[in-house]
Short mmCIF file of C-alpha atoms in Angstrom, two decimals:
data_model
loop_
_atom_site.label_atom_id
_atom_site.label_comp_id
_atom_site.label_asym_id
_atom_site.label_seq_id
_atom_site.Cartn_x
_atom_site.Cartn_y
_atom_site.Cartn_z
CA UNK A 90 -42.80 11.81 -30.91
CA UNK A 91 -43.22 8.76 -32.88
CA UNK A 92 -44.08 5.35 -30.83
CA UNK A 93 -40.40 4.10 -32.04
CA UNK A 94 -39.11 7.39 -30.30
CA UNK A 95 -41.10 6.55 -27.00
CA UNK A 96 -40.43 3.01 -26.90
CA UNK A 97 -36.68 3.59 -27.43
CA UNK A 98 -36.70 6.48 -24.60
CA UNK A 99 -38.81 3.99 -21.92
CA UNK A 100 -36.35 1.38 -22.85
CA UNK A 101 -33.06 3.85 -22.34
CA UNK A 102 -34.77 4.65 -18.89
CA UNK A 103 -35.43 1.00 -17.82
CA UNK A 104 -31.49 0.53 -18.97
CA UNK A 105 -30.74 3.67 -16.62
CA UNK A 106 -32.48 1.93 -13.66
CA UNK A 107 -30.96 -1.29 -13.93
CA UNK A 108 -27.31 0.26 -13.91
CA UNK A 109 -28.11 2.10 -10.91
CA UNK A 110 -29.31 -1.15 -9.20
CA UNK A 111 -26.25 -2.73 -10.06
CA UNK A 112 -24.15 -0.35 -9.04
CA UNK A 113 -25.90 -0.17 -5.65
CA UNK A 114 -25.03 -3.87 -5.26
CA UNK A 115 -21.53 -3.90 -6.18
CA UNK A 116 -21.14 -1.06 -3.81
CA UNK A 117 -23.24 -3.41 -0.97
CA UNK A 118 -21.03 -6.24 -1.45
CA UNK A 119 -17.93 -4.69 -1.50
CA UNK A 120 -18.69 -2.45 1.39
CA UNK A 121 -18.66 -5.90 3.44
CA UNK A 122 -15.02 -4.61 4.28
CA UNK A 123 -15.39 -1.43 6.61
CA UNK A 124 -11.89 0.73 7.07
CA UNK A 125 -12.70 2.89 9.62
CA UNK A 126 -9.03 4.80 9.83
CA UNK A 127 -6.66 4.19 7.18
CA UNK A 128 -2.90 5.96 7.45
CA UNK A 129 -3.48 7.94 4.02
CA UNK A 130 -7.16 9.03 5.46
CA UNK A 131 -10.46 6.95 4.01
CA UNK A 132 -11.25 6.66 0.61
CA UNK A 133 -14.18 4.92 -1.76
CA UNK A 134 -15.53 1.95 0.53
CA UNK A 135 -15.94 0.12 -2.76
CA UNK A 136 -12.22 0.21 -3.37
CA UNK A 137 -11.64 -1.85 0.21
CA UNK A 138 -9.80 -5.15 0.28
CA UNK A 139 -8.97 -7.75 2.05
CA UNK A 140 -5.65 -9.96 0.85
CA UNK A 141 -4.13 -12.84 3.23
CA UNK A 142 -1.24 -15.04 2.64
CA UNK A 143 1.34 -17.09 4.07
CA UNK A 144 5.27 -17.63 3.52
CA UNK A 145 4.96 -21.04 3.68
CA UNK A 146 5.43 -24.10 5.77
CA UNK A 147 8.62 -25.39 3.90
CA UNK A 148 9.04 -22.32 1.47
CA UNK A 149 9.95 -19.30 3.83
CA UNK A 150 13.28 -18.03 2.60
CA UNK A 151 14.70 -16.64 6.08
CA UNK A 152 17.19 -14.16 6.21
CA UNK A 153 20.26 -13.64 8.76
CA UNK A 154 20.53 -10.52 10.67
CA UNK A 155 22.78 -10.14 13.53
CA UNK A 156 20.87 -12.05 16.19
CA UNK A 157 17.59 -12.13 14.21
CA UNK A 158 16.09 -13.83 11.31
CA UNK A 159 14.01 -11.99 8.76
CA UNK A 160 11.85 -12.28 5.77
CA UNK A 161 10.86 -9.58 3.14
CA UNK A 162 6.56 -10.66 2.48
CA UNK A 163 5.53 -10.05 -1.12
CA UNK A 164 1.83 -8.94 -1.36
CA UNK A 165 2.26 -7.10 -4.64
CA UNK A 166 -0.91 -9.15 -6.17
CA UNK A 167 -3.26 -7.72 -3.36
CA UNK A 168 -3.14 -4.59 -6.08
CA UNK A 169 -2.91 -2.06 -3.26
CA UNK A 170 -2.92 1.81 -4.11
CA UNK A 171 -2.46 2.79 -0.59
CA UNK A 172 -0.52 1.91 2.38
CA UNK A 173 -2.44 -1.59 4.15
CA UNK A 174 -2.97 -2.21 7.25
CA UNK A 175 -0.80 -5.41 7.96
CA UNK A 176 -1.60 -8.47 10.96
CA UNK A 177 0.67 -10.76 11.03
CA UNK A 178 1.06 -14.17 13.56
CA UNK A 179 3.90 -16.59 13.27
CA UNK A 180 3.36 -20.47 12.56
CA UNK A 181 5.48 -22.59 13.95
CA UNK A 182 5.99 -26.53 13.55
CA UNK A 183 7.14 -27.03 17.02
CA UNK A 184 8.80 -25.72 19.88
CA UNK A 185 8.17 -21.78 19.69
CA UNK A 186 9.14 -20.54 23.39
CA UNK A 187 10.89 -17.03 23.34
CA UNK A 188 10.24 -15.48 19.86
CA UNK A 189 9.55 -12.35 19.46
CA UNK A 190 8.61 -9.66 17.48
CA UNK A 191 6.04 -11.79 15.48
CA UNK A 192 3.47 -9.00 15.21
CA UNK A 193 5.89 -6.24 14.28
CA UNK A 194 5.82 -5.24 10.76
CA UNK A 195 8.79 -3.11 9.06
CA UNK A 196 8.67 -0.66 6.06
CA UNK A 197 5.23 -1.52 4.81
CA UNK A 198 4.66 -0.36 1.23
CA UNK A 199 1.73 -1.08 -0.98
CA UNK A 200 3.59 -4.07 -2.00
CA UNK A 201 5.63 -5.64 0.74
CA UNK A 202 6.41 -5.65 4.46
CA UNK A 203 9.58 -7.09 6.21
CA UNK A 204 9.26 -9.08 9.56
CA UNK A 205 11.98 -9.86 12.00
CA UNK A 206 11.84 -12.37 14.64
CA UNK A 207 14.20 -12.81 17.65
CA UNK A 208 14.90 -16.09 19.50
CA UNK A 209 17.99 -17.13 21.41
CA UNK A 210 18.65 -20.07 18.99
CA UNK A 211 17.97 -17.60 15.74
CA UNK A 212 21.54 -16.14 16.44
CA UNK A 213 22.57 -19.41 15.25
CA UNK A 214 21.30 -18.73 11.76
CA UNK A 215 18.40 -19.64 9.47
CA UNK A 216 18.85 -23.32 10.20
CA UNK A 217 16.80 -23.40 13.49
CA UNK A 218 13.75 -21.27 11.56
CA UNK A 219 13.62 -23.77 8.77
CA UNK A 220 13.83 -27.18 11.20
CA UNK A 221 10.91 -25.97 13.12
CA UNK A 222 9.18 -24.76 9.88
CA UNK A 223 8.58 -21.13 10.69
CA UNK A 224 6.36 -19.13 8.39
CA UNK A 225 4.42 -15.73 8.60
CA UNK A 226 0.47 -16.20 8.25
CA UNK A 227 -0.66 -12.30 7.16
CA UNK A 228 -4.00 -10.46 6.33
CA UNK A 229 -3.62 -6.78 5.21
CA UNK A 230 -6.65 -4.58 4.85
CA UNK A 231 -6.53 -1.53 2.39
CA UNK A 232 -7.77 0.29 -0.88
CA UNK A 233 -7.28 -0.79 -4.21
CA UNK A 234 -8.56 2.11 -6.11
#
């Protein structure tokens, strides 16, 4: 082999080592989120993601159903490819005694979930939830690949 070919071989070897180091670093950084169990089975740790959001203190569009108010929460921007684990909390701007359902999620998909809140006053309509600035704070953990 000529000196040029040897040099090229050495440079290719260096690039391959750099790529391996870079892949390892990306995997290490992405694996800061550890999913230890999942409904649809475990996947590549490098694909795990935490995504969080809020429905907004003054922008939550509550809907009425019987004696409950509910909202469908859009989390499509998270990019999940499997149904994530979702944790929720109800944030209120004032009196909140007697609320139930703030940690119960329904119809979870890769892009959305529903939450229903019961309070004796919610039977009178969504105005109570709007007056007290009810909104949902949420965190979802799942896979994006």
